[in-house]
mmCIF file of C-alpha atoms in Angstrom:
data_model
loop_
_atom_site.group_PDB
_atom_site.id
_atom_site.type_symbol
_atom_site.label_atom_id
_atom_site.label_comp_id
_atom_site.label_asym_id
_atom_site.label_seq_id
_atom_site.Cartn_x
_atom_site.Cartn_y
_atom_site.Cartn_z
ATOM 1 C CA UNK A 274 -0.008 0.005 -0.041
ATOM 2 C CA UNK A 275 1.453 3.327 -1.045
ATOM 3 C CA UNK A 276 1.167 6.702 0.735
ATOM 4 C CA UNK A 277 -1.316 7.831 -1.911
ATOM 5 C CA UNK A 278 -3.719 4.944 -1.196
ATOM 6 C CA UNK A 279 -3.023 5.149 2.551
ATOM 7 C CA UNK A 280 -4.085 8.806 2.718
ATOM 8 C CA UNK A 281 -5.712 9.922 -0.508
ATOM 9 C CA UNK A 282 -4.775 13.548 -1.298
ATOM 10 C CA UNK A 283 -8.326 14.634 -2.012
ATOM 11 C CA UNK A 284 -9.310 13.618 1.527
ATOM 12 C CA UNK A 285 -6.231 14.810 3.356
ATOM 13 C CA UNK A 286 -7.616 18.291 4.213
ATOM 14 C CA UNK A 287 -10.761 16.800 5.664
ATOM 15 C CA UNK A 288 -8.905 14.093 7.657
ATOM 16 C CA UNK A 289 -6.508 16.681 9.057
ATOM 17 C CA UNK A 290 -9.397 19.090 9.882
ATOM 18 C CA UNK A 291 -10.996 16.394 11.992
ATOM 19 C CA UNK A 292 -8.406 17.011 14.688
ATOM 20 C CA UNK A 293 -9.968 20.300 15.616
ATOM 21 C CA UNK A 294 -13.307 20.422 13.752
ATOM 22 C CA UNK A 295 -15.623 19.786 16.712
ATOM 23 C CA UNK A 296 -18.119 17.250 15.369
ATOM 24 C CA UNK A 297 -17.863 15.322 12.125
ATOM 25 C CA UNK A 298 -20.696 12.994 11.047
ATOM 26 C CA UNK A 299 -19.929 10.085 8.692
ATOM 27 C CA UNK A 300 -22.908 8.278 7.213
ATOM 28 C CA UNK A 301 -23.062 5.095 5.217
ATOM 29 C CA UNK A 302 -25.513 2.682 3.625
ATOM 30 C CA UNK A 303 -25.561 -1.042 3.258
ATOM 31 C CA UNK A 304 -22.840 -2.026 0.854
ATOM 32 C CA UNK A 305 -20.807 1.174 1.273
ATOM 33 C CA UNK A 306 -18.795 0.409 4.393
ATOM 34 C CA UNK A 307 -17.322 3.162 6.480
ATOM 35 C CA UNK A 308 -14.420 1.057 7.859
ATOM 36 C CA UNK A 309 -11.782 2.341 5.487
ATOM 37 C CA UNK A 310 -12.561 5.914 6.243
ATOM 38 C CA UNK A 311 -12.487 5.455 10.037
ATOM 39 C CA UNK A 312 -9.074 3.857 9.724
ATOM 40 C CA UNK A 313 -7.759 6.872 7.903
ATOM 41 C CA UNK A 314 -9.057 9.194 10.585
ATOM 42 C CA UNK A 315 -7.109 7.138 13.103
ATOM 43 C CA UNK A 316 -4.002 7.087 10.810
ATOM 44 C CA UNK A 317 -3.840 10.873 10.359
ATOM 45 C CA UNK A 318 -4.498 11.634 14.037
ATOM 46 C CA UNK A 319 -1.813 9.165 15.162
ATOM 47 C CA UNK A 320 0.853 10.082 12.597
ATOM 48 C CA UNK A 321 2.982 11.914 15.171
ATOM 49 C CA UNK A 322 3.399 8.649 17.075
ATOM 50 C CA UNK A 323 4.246 6.537 14.067
ATOM 51 C CA UNK A 324 7.365 8.354 12.857
ATOM 52 C CA UNK A 325 6.857 7.586 9.198
ATOM 53 C CA UNK A 326 8.264 10.378 7.037
ATOM 54 C CA UNK A 327 6.430 9.054 3.934
ATOM 55 C CA UNK A 328 3.114 9.144 5.744
ATOM 56 C CA UNK A 329 3.734 12.595 7.160
ATOM 57 C CA UNK A 330 4.416 14.016 3.675
ATOM 58 C CA UNK A 331 1.052 12.796 2.494
ATOM 59 C CA UNK A 332 -0.846 15.119 4.846
ATOM 60 C CA UNK A 333 -0.680 18.904 4.348
ATOM 61 C CA UNK A 334 -1.016 21.451 7.075
ATOM 62 C CA UNK A 335 -0.939 18.890 9.899
ATOM 63 C CA UNK A 336 -1.844 20.403 13.279
ATOM 64 C CA UNK A 337 0.743 20.829 15.977
ATOM 65 C CA UNK A 338 0.665 18.845 19.168
ATOM 66 C CA UNK A 339 -0.071 15.244 20.044
ATOM 67 C CA UNK A 340 -3.552 13.804 19.689
ATOM 68 C CA UNK A 341 -4.737 10.955 21.774
ATOM 69 C CA UNK A 342 -7.461 8.844 20.151
ATOM 70 C CA UNK A 343 -10.228 6.877 21.760
ATOM 71 C CA UNK A 344 -12.069 4.562 19.390
ATOM 72 C CA UNK A 345 -15.416 3.192 20.576
ATOM 73 C CA UNK A 346 -17.028 0.630 18.294
ATOM 74 C CA UNK A 347 -20.449 -0.930 18.651
ATOM 75 C CA UNK A 348 -20.212 -2.835 15.378
ATOM 76 C CA UNK A 349 -16.671 -4.268 15.176
ATOM 77 C CA UNK A 350 -14.295 -5.834 17.769
ATOM 78 C CA UNK A 351 -10.696 -5.102 18.649
ATOM 79 C CA UNK A 352 -9.269 -7.778 16.310
ATOM 80 C CA UNK A 353 -10.953 -6.086 13.285
ATOM 81 C CA UNK A 354 -9.491 -2.653 13.964
ATOM 82 C CA UNK A 355 -6.057 -4.075 14.962
ATOM 83 C CA UNK A 356 -5.790 -6.001 11.703
ATOM 84 C CA UNK A 357 -7.111 -3.110 9.635
ATOM 85 C CA UNK A 358 -4.578 -0.762 11.147
ATOM 86 C CA UNK A 359 -1.730 -3.254 10.644
ATOM 87 C CA UNK A 360 -2.418 -3.301 6.906
ATOM 88 C CA UNK A 361 -1.718 0.455 6.767
ATOM 89 C CA UNK A 362 1.360 0.282 8.956
ATOM 90 C CA UNK A 363 -0.614 1.446 12.052
ATOM 91 C CA UNK A 364 0.304 -0.674 15.091
ATOM 92 C CA UNK A 365 -2.631 0.037 17.387
ATOM 93 C CA UNK A 366 -1.431 -2.471 19.971
ATOM 94 C CA UNK A 367 1.826 -0.615 20.421
ATOM 95 C CA UNK A 368 0.118 2.805 20.368
ATOM 96 C CA UNK A 369 -2.268 1.500 23.074
ATOM 97 C CA UNK A 370 0.538 0.374 25.290
ATOM 98 C CA UNK A 371 2.176 3.779 24.914
ATOM 99 C CA UNK A 372 -1.004 5.527 25.952
ATOM 100 C CA UNK A 373 -1.838 7.467 22.798
ATOM 101 C CA UNK A 374 -4.692 5.148 21.707
ATOM 102 C CA UNK A 375 -7.407 3.256 23.490
ATOM 103 C CA UNK A 376 -10.285 1.101 22.400
ATOM 104 C CA UNK A 377 -13.715 0.519 23.875
ATOM 105 C CA UNK A 378 -15.547 -2.599 22.659
ATOM 106 C CA UNK A 379 -19.273 -1.949 22.564
ATOM 107 C CA UNK A 380 -20.025 -5.091 20.603
ATOM 108 C CA UNK A 381 -18.741 -8.244 22.212
ATOM 109 C CA UNK A 382 -20.216 -8.140 25.734
ATOM 110 C CA UNK A 383 -22.750 -5.307 25.793
ATOM 111 C CA UNK A 384 -25.501 -7.798 26.681
ATOM 112 C CA UNK A 385 -23.221 -10.537 28.032
ATOM 113 C CA UNK A 386 -23.738 -12.436 31.310
ATOM 114 C CA UNK A 387 -21.140 -12.645 34.089
ATOM 115 C CA UNK A 388 -20.067 -16.166 33.043
ATOM 116 C CA UNK A 389 -19.479 -15.296 29.374
ATOM 117 C CA UNK A 390 -17.544 -12.201 30.568
ATOM 118 C CA UNK A 391 -15.167 -14.276 32.613
ATOM 119 C CA UNK A 392 -14.695 -16.881 29.854
ATOM 120 C CA UNK A 393 -13.904 -14.174 27.298
ATOM 121 C CA UNK A 394 -11.420 -12.539 29.645
ATOM 122 C CA UNK A 395 -9.634 -15.838 30.144
ATOM 123 C CA UNK A 396 -9.564 -16.432 26.330
ATOM 124 C CA UNK A 397 -8.019 -13.036 25.742
ATOM 125 C CA UNK A 398 -5.292 -13.590 28.300
ATOM 126 C CA UNK A 399 -2.914 -10.796 29.341
ATOM 127 C CA UNK A 400 -1.848 -7.608 27.591
ATOM 128 C CA UNK A 401 -5.338 -6.157 26.835
ATOM 129 C CA UNK A 402 -5.268 -3.360 29.354
ATOM 130 C CA UNK A 403 -5.933 -0.820 26.651
ATOM 131 C CA UNK A 404 -9.261 -2.394 25.840
ATOM 132 C CA UNK A 405 -12.448 -1.617 27.717
ATOM 133 C CA UNK A 406 -15.478 -3.905 27.395
ATOM 134 C CA UNK A 407 -18.857 -2.284 27.760
ATOM 135 C CA UNK A 408 -21.094 -4.702 29.723
ATOM 136 C CA UNK A 409 -24.220 -2.736 30.300
ATOM 137 C CA UNK A 410 -26.411 -1.235 27.628
ATOM 138 C CA UNK A 411 -28.138 1.251 29.937
ATOM 139 C CA UNK A 412 -27.324 4.783 28.785
ATOM 140 C CA UNK A 413 -26.036 5.940 32.156
ATOM 141 C CA UNK A 414 -23.635 2.983 32.359
ATOM 142 C CA UNK A 415 -22.463 3.606 28.765
ATOM 143 C CA UNK A 416 -21.833 7.275 29.569
ATOM 144 C CA UNK A 417 -19.933 6.479 32.760
ATOM 145 C CA UNK A 418 -17.666 3.971 31.011
ATOM 146 C CA UNK A 419 -16.879 6.299 28.130
ATOM 147 C CA UNK A 420 -16.179 9.246 30.338
ATOM 148 C CA UNK A 421 -13.793 7.039 32.367
ATOM 149 C CA UNK A 422 -12.100 5.932 29.137
ATOM 150 C CA UNK A 423 -11.743 9.550 27.991
ATOM 151 C CA UNK A 424 -10.226 10.470 31.353
ATOM 152 C CA UNK A 425 -7.913 7.437 31.166
ATOM 153 C CA UNK A 426 -6.432 8.267 27.756
ATOM 154 C CA UNK A 427 -6.063 11.958 28.633
ATOM 155 C CA UNK A 428 -4.210 10.851 31.787
ATOM 156 C CA UNK A 429 -6.138 13.421 33.804
ATOM 157 C CA UNK A 430 -3.486 16.010 32.953
ATOM 158 C CA UNK A 431 -3.931 19.300 31.091
ATOM 159 C CA UNK A 432 -0.600 18.889 29.156
ATOM 160 C CA UNK A 433 -1.418 15.356 27.831
ATOM 161 C CA UNK A 434 -2.386 16.708 24.402
ATOM 162 C CA UNK A 435 -5.678 16.903 22.633
ATOM 163 C CA UNK A 436 -8.190 14.034 22.526
ATOM 164 C CA UNK A 437 -10.208 12.776 19.518
ATOM 165 C CA UNK A 438 -13.194 10.589 20.181
ATOM 166 C CA UNK A 439 -14.325 8.266 17.402
ATOM 167 C CA UNK A 440 -17.738 6.658 17.821
ATOM 168 C CA UNK A 441 -18.397 3.859 15.356
ATOM 169 C CA UNK A 442 -22.006 2.872 15.004
ATOM 170 C CA UNK A 443 -23.387 4.338 18.233
ATOM 171 C CA UNK A 444 -26.818 4.510 16.528
ATOM 172 C CA UNK A 445 -26.868 0.787 17.241
ATOM 173 C CA UNK A 446 -28.081 1.614 20.713
ATOM 174 C CA UNK A 447 -31.288 3.115 19.365
ATOM 175 C CA UNK A 448 -32.329 -0.264 18.039
ATOM 176 C CA UNK A 449 -30.746 -2.622 20.620
ATOM 177 C CA UNK A 450 -31.124 -0.845 23.942
ATOM 178 C CA UNK A 451 -34.523 0.847 23.704
ATOM 179 C CA UNK A 452 -32.959 4.386 23.894
ATOM 180 C CA UNK A 453 -34.660 7.400 22.410
ATOM 181 C CA UNK A 454 -32.786 9.871 20.133
ATOM 182 C CA UNK A 455 -33.002 12.789 22.509
ATOM 183 C CA UNK A 456 -31.370 10.856 25.398
ATOM 184 C CA UNK A 457 -28.590 9.572 23.155
ATOM 185 C CA UNK A 458 -27.985 13.056 21.756
ATOM 186 C CA UNK A 459 -27.773 14.521 25.183
ATOM 187 C CA UNK A 460 -25.242 11.846 26.281
ATOM 188 C CA UNK A 461 -23.094 12.613 23.168
ATOM 189 C CA UNK A 462 -23.139 16.324 24.093
ATOM 190 C CA UNK A 463 -21.688 15.441 27.467
ATOM 191 C CA UNK A 464 -18.975 13.346 25.902
ATOM 192 C CA UNK A 465 -18.072 16.019 23.411
ATOM 193 C CA UNK A 466 -17.503 18.497 26.229
ATOM 194 C CA UNK A 467 -14.580 16.326 27.425
ATOM 195 C CA UNK A 468 -12.726 16.009 24.076
ATOM 196 C CA UNK A 469 -11.419 18.317 21.377
ATOM 197 C CA UNK A 470 -13.023 16.621 18.378
ATOM 198 C CA UNK A 471 -15.528 13.885 17.715
ATOM 199 C CA UNK A 472 -16.127 11.687 14.626
ATOM 200 C CA UNK A 473 -19.434 9.730 14.667
ATOM 201 C CA UNK A 474 -20.439 7.075 12.157
ATOM 202 C CA UNK A 475 -24.091 6.254 11.614
ATOM 203 C CA UNK A 476 -26.316 4.360 9.149
ATOM 204 C CA UNK A 477 -28.250 6.419 6.644
ATOM 205 C CA UNK A 478 -30.079 3.752 4.666
ATOM 206 C CA UNK A 479 -33.234 4.975 2.940
ATOM 207 C CA UNK A 480 -35.793 3.484 5.418
ATOM 208 C CA UNK A 481 -33.911 4.950 8.387
ATOM 209 C CA UNK A 482 -33.639 8.484 7.149
ATOM 210 C CA UNK A 483 -35.845 9.186 4.156
ATOM 211 C CA UNK A 484 -39.187 7.470 4.723
ATOM 212 C CA UNK A 485 -39.538 6.467 8.368
ATOM 213 C CA UNK A 486 -42.668 4.474 9.121
ATOM 214 C CA UNK A 487 -41.908 2.741 12.438
ATOM 215 C CA UNK A 488 -40.952 4.211 15.789
ATOM 216 C CA UNK A 489 -37.374 2.961 15.335
ATOM 217 C CA UNK A 490 -37.020 4.576 11.926
ATOM 218 C CA UNK A 491 -38.475 7.822 13.189
ATOM 219 C CA UNK A 492 -36.150 7.775 16.186
ATOM 220 C CA UNK A 493 -33.157 7.038 13.955
ATOM 221 C CA UNK A 494 -34.119 9.840 11.533
ATOM 222 C CA UNK A 495 -34.328 12.343 14.377
ATOM 223 C CA UNK A 496 -30.920 11.271 15.720
ATOM 224 C CA UNK A 497 -28.983 11.447 12.439
ATOM 225 C CA UNK A 498 -30.667 14.658 11.325
ATOM 226 C CA UNK A 499 -29.891 16.283 14.644
ATOM 227 C CA UNK A 500 -26.219 15.333 14.384
ATOM 228 C CA UNK A 501 -26.039 16.660 10.848
ATOM 229 C CA UNK A 502 -27.274 20.043 12.045
ATOM 230 C CA UNK A 503 -24.527 20.141 14.711
ATOM 231 C CA UNK A 504 -21.678 18.860 12.556
ATOM 232 C CA UNK A 505 -18.901 20.965 11.120
ATOM 233 C CA UNK A 506 -19.190 18.768 8.018
ATOM 234 C CA UNK A 507 -20.855 15.570 6.952
ATOM 235 C CA UNK A 508 -19.149 12.819 4.899
ATOM 236 C CA UNK A 509 -21.749 10.571 3.288
ATOM 237 C CA UNK A 510 -20.895 7.278 1.660
ATOM 238 C CA UNK A 511 -23.264 5.637 -0.763
ATOM 239 C CA UNK A 512 -23.344 3.215 -3.734
ATOM 240 C CA UNK A 513 -23.349 4.389 -7.362
ATOM 241 C CA UNK A 514 -26.789 5.491 -8.497
ATOM 242 C CA UNK A 515 -26.292 3.594 -11.719
ATOM 243 C CA UNK A 516 -25.330 0.321 -10.132
ATOM 244 C CA UNK A 517 -22.037 -1.459 -9.523
ATOM 245 C CA UNK A 518 -18.732 -1.022 -11.252
ATOM 246 C CA UNK A 519 -15.656 -3.156 -10.951
ATOM 247 C CA UNK A 520 -13.338 -0.224 -10.409
ATOM 248 C CA UNK A 521 -15.633 1.961 -8.254
ATOM 249 C CA UNK A 522 -16.754 1.047 -4.715
ATOM 250 C CA UNK A 523 -18.976 4.036 -4.111
ATOM 251 C CA UNK A 524 -19.551 7.780 -3.861
ATOM 252 C CA UNK A 525 -18.345 10.035 -1.051
ATOM 253 C CA UNK A 526 -20.104 13.399 -0.730
ATOM 254 C CA UNK A 527 -18.837 16.019 1.680
ATOM 255 C CA UNK A 528 -21.197 18.825 2.793
ATOM 256 C CA UNK A 529 -20.581 21.603 5.214
ATOM 257 C CA UNK A 530 -22.626 22.026 8.384
ATOM 258 C CA UNK A 531 -23.671 25.121 10.276
ATOM 259 C CA UNK A 532 -20.169 25.470 11.773
ATOM 260 C CA UNK A 533 -18.276 24.664 8.585
ATOM 261 C CA UNK A 534 -18.157 27.925 6.659
ATOM 262 C CA UNK A 535 -14.648 27.211 5.397
ATOM 263 C CA UNK A 536 -15.280 23.603 4.355
ATOM 264 C CA UNK A 537 -15.173 22.975 0.586
ATOM 265 C CA UNK A 538 -18.088 20.842 -0.461
ATOM 266 C CA UNK A 539 -17.362 18.108 -3.022
ATOM 267 C CA UNK A 540 -18.418 14.721 -4.347
ATOM 268 C CA UNK A 541 -15.829 12.145 -5.352
ATOM 269 C CA UNK A 542 -15.672 8.473 -6.230
ATOM 270 C CA UNK A 543 -13.655 5.923 -4.315
ATOM 271 C CA UNK A 544 -12.338 2.407 -4.815
ATOM 272 C CA UNK A 545 -11.240 0.107 -1.936
ATOM 273 C CA UNK A 546 -8.602 -2.388 -3.069
ATOM 274 C CA UNK A 547 -8.048 -5.891 -1.870
ATOM 275 C CA UNK A 548 -4.940 -4.779 0.128
ATOM 276 C CA UNK A 549 -6.943 -2.106 1.975
ATOM 277 C CA UNK A 550 -5.556 0.729 -0.126
ATOM 278 C CA UNK A 551 -8.070 3.333 -1.312
ATOM 279 C CA UNK A 552 -8.185 5.449 -4.484
ATOM 280 C CA UNK A 553 -10.240 8.608 -4.340
ATOM 281 C CA UNK A 554 -10.818 10.444 -7.598
ATOM 282 C CA UNK A 555 -13.027 13.049 -9.316
ATOM 283 C CA UNK A 556 -15.678 11.951 -11.797
ATOM 284 C CA UNK A 557 -14.259 11.630 -15.313
ATOM 285 C CA UNK A 558 -10.613 11.376 -14.152
#
């Protein structure tokens, strides 16, 4: 994987801006996975800890100062993100041990029983101190655990650098934990107050955002729409309107939010290769 496919130049300004942009919303639909984009948010934020000159040159106007990253995923486990990072030269295990990265697993044991928790802990063995398992889907418990994780990666010190919070698929709680959109939005507001920037991924499939007919769909629409109105900019992934193509994975549209006056809106195509590399290009190029 080359530096151009690791950090596509057309996306570099937006990936870099995420370090101080407040709130960024990333939406996706079935068939247009957001994984590759989340990994690149992590890569750009953690570049100062990697020490790769080639990677540094791929990003323009990088912000000064260290950025600690907390990744919270409700859809994918630690092994998925560790392996994805490794393919891009991003050693998340090492970065976690050094204290610049931490992971909260909101998938594996969110509804687990005590016995399954203990068995899973034994299977994992030692060396997973960087990983936090959410074990209670109640919103108050989730908020408490995430605030503790934020405080842990920041070290409780004012000079520990900035903190980026990445929430992958937190809209899952709307469907799985009987939580309403207003309560979830209020919890996110509390979390955002303790970090410098936040990236949130959420589903935007047609039934969930365009033509809601059930209480779940209405709840989800209110949640995603509310986030879009608070975001500095929104990055939306979707499939081609004309169908599939062997050399195009999907379309990425970037739109500015109420706080994103300086954000350049654009729509580009992207292709995710078998090695994890990504090409991002303009239509017709």
